[in-house]
Amino acid sequence: MLKDKFRLQIPGPTPIPPRVQQAMSRPMVGHRDPDCSRLVRDLSLRLAPVFGTRNPVLLLAGSGTSALEAAAVNTLSREDEAAVVVTGAFGDRFANILSSMEVTLRRLDIPWGTSCSPEELTAFLKNYPRVKTVFLTYCETSTGVLNPVRELAAVVREQTDALTVVDGVSCIGGVPAGVEDWGIDILVSGSQKALMLPAGLAFAAISDKAWKQIEANPHPRFYLDFRKYRNSLQNATTPFTPTVSLLFGLEEVLNMIEEEGLEATFARHRLMRDMIRAGMRALGLALLTDDRDASPTVTAVRGGDSWSAEALGKELRRLGLRVAGGQQHLKGEIFRIGHMGYADPLDMLTAITAIEVALARLGAPVEPGAGTKAAEEELIHVSSADL
Amino acid sequence: MLKDKFRLQIPGPTPIPPRVQQAMSRPMVGHRDPDCSRLVRDLSLRLAPVFGTRNPVLLLAGSGTSALEAAAVNTLSREDEAAVVVTGAFGDRFANILSSMEVTLRRLDIPWGTSCSPEELTAFLKNYPRVKTVFLTYCETSTGVLNPVRELAAVVREQTDALTVVDGVSCIGGVPAGVEDWGIDILVSGSQKALMLPAGLAFAAISDKAWKQIEANPHPRFYLDFRKYRNSLQNATTPFTPTVSLLFGLEEVLNMIEEEGLEATFARHRLMRDMIRAGMRALGLALLTDDRDASPTVTAVRGGDSWSAEALGKELRRLGLRVAGGQQHLKGEIFRIGHMGYADPLDMLTAITAIEVALARLGAPVEPGAGTKAAEEELIHVSSADL
C-alpha cells in the first residue's frame, strides 16, 4: 500500500490545509520589517473574535505549555494560594507548573472522563476563599471532556476575587469562547489543534481585570512576561523573535475561518462529534465521556473485551488512519480520535469505516457498516445550507 | 463546511502526493544542464518496467493526446490503411486523429461499456488484411472498460503485418503492461492519471518492429517526430524544451512505485476496483461494465430511476467528494469514480459513504451503510502482508 499516505486523526497536531502550507512557504521576511509588523498587529486583532475577547490576543513563540506557564507566572508569586481543577493530564500539567513555583496549591481532582460541575467547584472553593488564581481546562485533551468553563468562571467570581485562567489549547477555534463576557480572565491556546497550524505559536487573551494582577505580580519572569508582549504589541511587534512562517500561516487560517464563519465552524465541529459518537455507539463501543461532557474536538473510546485499544491503533495505522492512545492511567485503555481544524464530516465516515475494518480484522464482534450507517444518518439530515 | 477541502476521485487528473508536489517545487534547472540530462536518461530507463518495455521510454511535453497523435503520424501516411477499435470516447479520439490525416480508416465500433473481444477483432481484421497500424485503447476512460490488449495484439499479429498501438493513458502505472512481450508496438500514456502527476508530460514506449515502420514513414511531422526524441535521448536530452518540474515530480513518483513494488501497486488497484464494485452493487446501483471488463482504475455507474447521475455528482461535490460525469451519449446517464494513483482502500470507503449519504439526501431508496459494509468485507480479508 501507499506507505506515506495517512489520515492524521489525532487530537493535535492536526492536518495543515494546503493553502496554509503554501502561505507558510512565502519568502521569509525580517521580523522587524513593516510586513511583519502589519501581520502581528492584524493577527492580534483578528484572533480576538476567535478567543471571544475585546483585547488584542498576545502571540508567543512556544508550545501551548509556554502559555500555560505564562498564565501562572504572570498572575501568582511564591506563597500565593492557587486552585487548579484537574480533569485529566492537562489539568495535571497546570498543577505541575504551579508546583514548580512554590505557590500554595489547592487541587480539585475530578475522575478522568467527567467534567467538573459548578456544584463541585462551589463546594471546593468554599474552603479556599483567598485563592488568587483558579486554573481550568476547557477541553481536556486526554479524555475528550469539555468542561463548562463559562459556568465554572461564574462560580469563581461568586466565591472568590481570583482570576480565572483557562487552558483552551485543544478546542479554541472549534468551540465558542468568551473572555470578558464569560468572566474568564486569561484564555490561552496553541497553534497545532483547531487552529490548523504546526506547533510553535501560543496565544493568550487577557482581560482588563487580569492585567491589574499581572502588573502587580512580583514573580520573576522574562521570556514569558505578558507585559513585554503587550508593550511590544503597542508598537506592532513582539518582544522576542516571532515564528514568522507560522504568522504567514495564521493569516491564511483566519481567512479560512472568516470565510466559513465562526458559527458554521463550531457547527461543523459539533456535527463531527455527533457522527463519531453515533458511529462508536452503534458498533457497541464504550465512550469515555457522557454526551453532556463531550468535546466537539476529541473523542475517547474504551478498548473492548476481546481487543485492546493499542492493537486497534496499530491496525488502523496499517490501514492509513492515525489515532491517539490514552495517557497516564488511561494508557492502553482508550483510543482517542481528534476531529478538529481541517477535518470534515467525510473524514468522520472514513475514520469509522477504518475502525470497522480494523476491528473485524482483530476478530472483534462488530457488524461492519453499522457504525457508518449511524454516523451517515447524522449527516443525511443536515440542511443543504449548512453543508 | 470547509469549501476548499475535497477528495478528487475523478479518472484523472488524480491527486498529487505531497512528496511529489514537494519534488516539483525544487529550484528550476536549465533543460540543457547536466542535472536535467541525468533526469531524462534515468527516467526513460526507470519507466521501462512500468510500460513493460525493453527500450527506454520517450518523454514528450504534451497531453496524452499529443502521444496518441504521435503514434499515428509516426506510423502512417496519406492513403495508408489503418484500423481503430472504438470502445468509447478515447477510441473515438484515435479515430478523429486518423481522420485528420487522410488515411483510409477502418473502424470497429463496440457498444460503450463492453470490451472488444479477440473474436470480434479477428472477424473484423479478416476484411482488412493490409492495415498498417491497429489502434487499441487499454483502459477506456469514458466507460471504465479494460480491453484485453494482450489478446487483441496477438490477433493483430496473426491476421496482419500491422503495428499495434495502444492508448494506455488512464491505466499505465495501475495495471500490468507489456510492449515486446505482449506483441504491442507502441504504448503511449500521460502523466495525470495513475502516474500521479499534473498533466503535461506524455510517454511513448516503442518496439524495435515499430521503429522500422517509423523510420520508413514519409508523413510530415516535426514536434511529434519520435525519431527526434530517440536521437536526443541518445544524448540524454529532449529535442524540445522538456517539462522540467514534471520530471522532478516523475522521479519521486518512480521512487514511490519502486518502494511499493509494481505488483503491489497493481494489487492495490484491483482491490480498489473490487471494493467500489462491491459497494455499488450492495446499494443496488447498476455498473456499466461486467466484472470481466472492469478496469482497476475507473468505474462507471448508471444513474437510478429516482435520481440522476448529475444530481448525485452535485450532491457529492457539496459533501466534499468529486466524481466525473459521463461523456458523449453517456452524459447524464452515468457517473465515474477514478481509483488510481495516489488512492488507497480507505479512499474507496470514503467515496462509498459519501455516495450513500448523497443518495439518501436525494431521497433514493438506498440502505445507508450497506455499500460500505460490502466494500469493507473486501478489505477485511486482505492479508496483513498486503496492507
Coordinates of C-alpha atoms in Angstrom, one line a residue, chain A residues 36-60 201-206 229-230 232-234 236-238 247 250-251 254:
Chain A
C36 CA 5.8 41.5 9.8
S37 CA 4.6 44.4 11.9
R38 CA 1.4 44.6 9.9
L39 CA 0.9 40.8 10.4
V40 CA 1.5 41.0 14.1
R41 CA -1.0 43.8 14.5
D42 CA -3.6 42.4 12.2
L43 CA -3.4 38.9 13.6
S44 CA -3.7 40.0 17.2
L45 CA -6.9 41.8 16.3
R46 CA -8.4 39.1 14.0
L47 CA -7.8 36.5 16.7
A48 CA -10.0 38.4 19.2
P49 CA -13.3 37.0 18.0
V50 CA -12.0 33.5 18.0
F51 CA -11.0 33.9 21.6
G52 CA -14.1 35.9 22.4
T53 CA -12.1 38.8 23.8
R54 CA -12.2 42.6 23.4
N55 CA -8.4 42.9 23.8
P56 CA -5.8 42.0 21.1
V57 CA -4.5 38.5 21.6
L58 CA -0.9 38.1 22.5
L59 CA 1.4 35.9 20.3
L60 CA 4.1 33.9 21.9
L201 CA 2.8 29.5 18.2
A202 CA 1.0 30.1 21.5
F203 CA -1.8 32.6 22.3
A204 CA -3.0 34.5 25.3
A205 CA -6.2 36.5 25.6
I206 CA -6.2 38.7 28.7
Y229 CA 4.2 41.2 24.8
R230 CA 1.5 43.9 25.4
S232 CA 5.6 45.4 22.1
L233 CA 2.2 44.9 20.6
Q234 CA 1.5 48.6 21.0
A236 CA 3.1 46.3 16.3
T237 CA 5.9 43.9 17.2
T238 CA 6.8 41.1 19.6
L247 CA 2.3 34.0 11.3
L250 CA -2.1 32.0 10.7
E251 CA -3.2 34.8 8.4
L254 CA -8.0 33.3 9.8

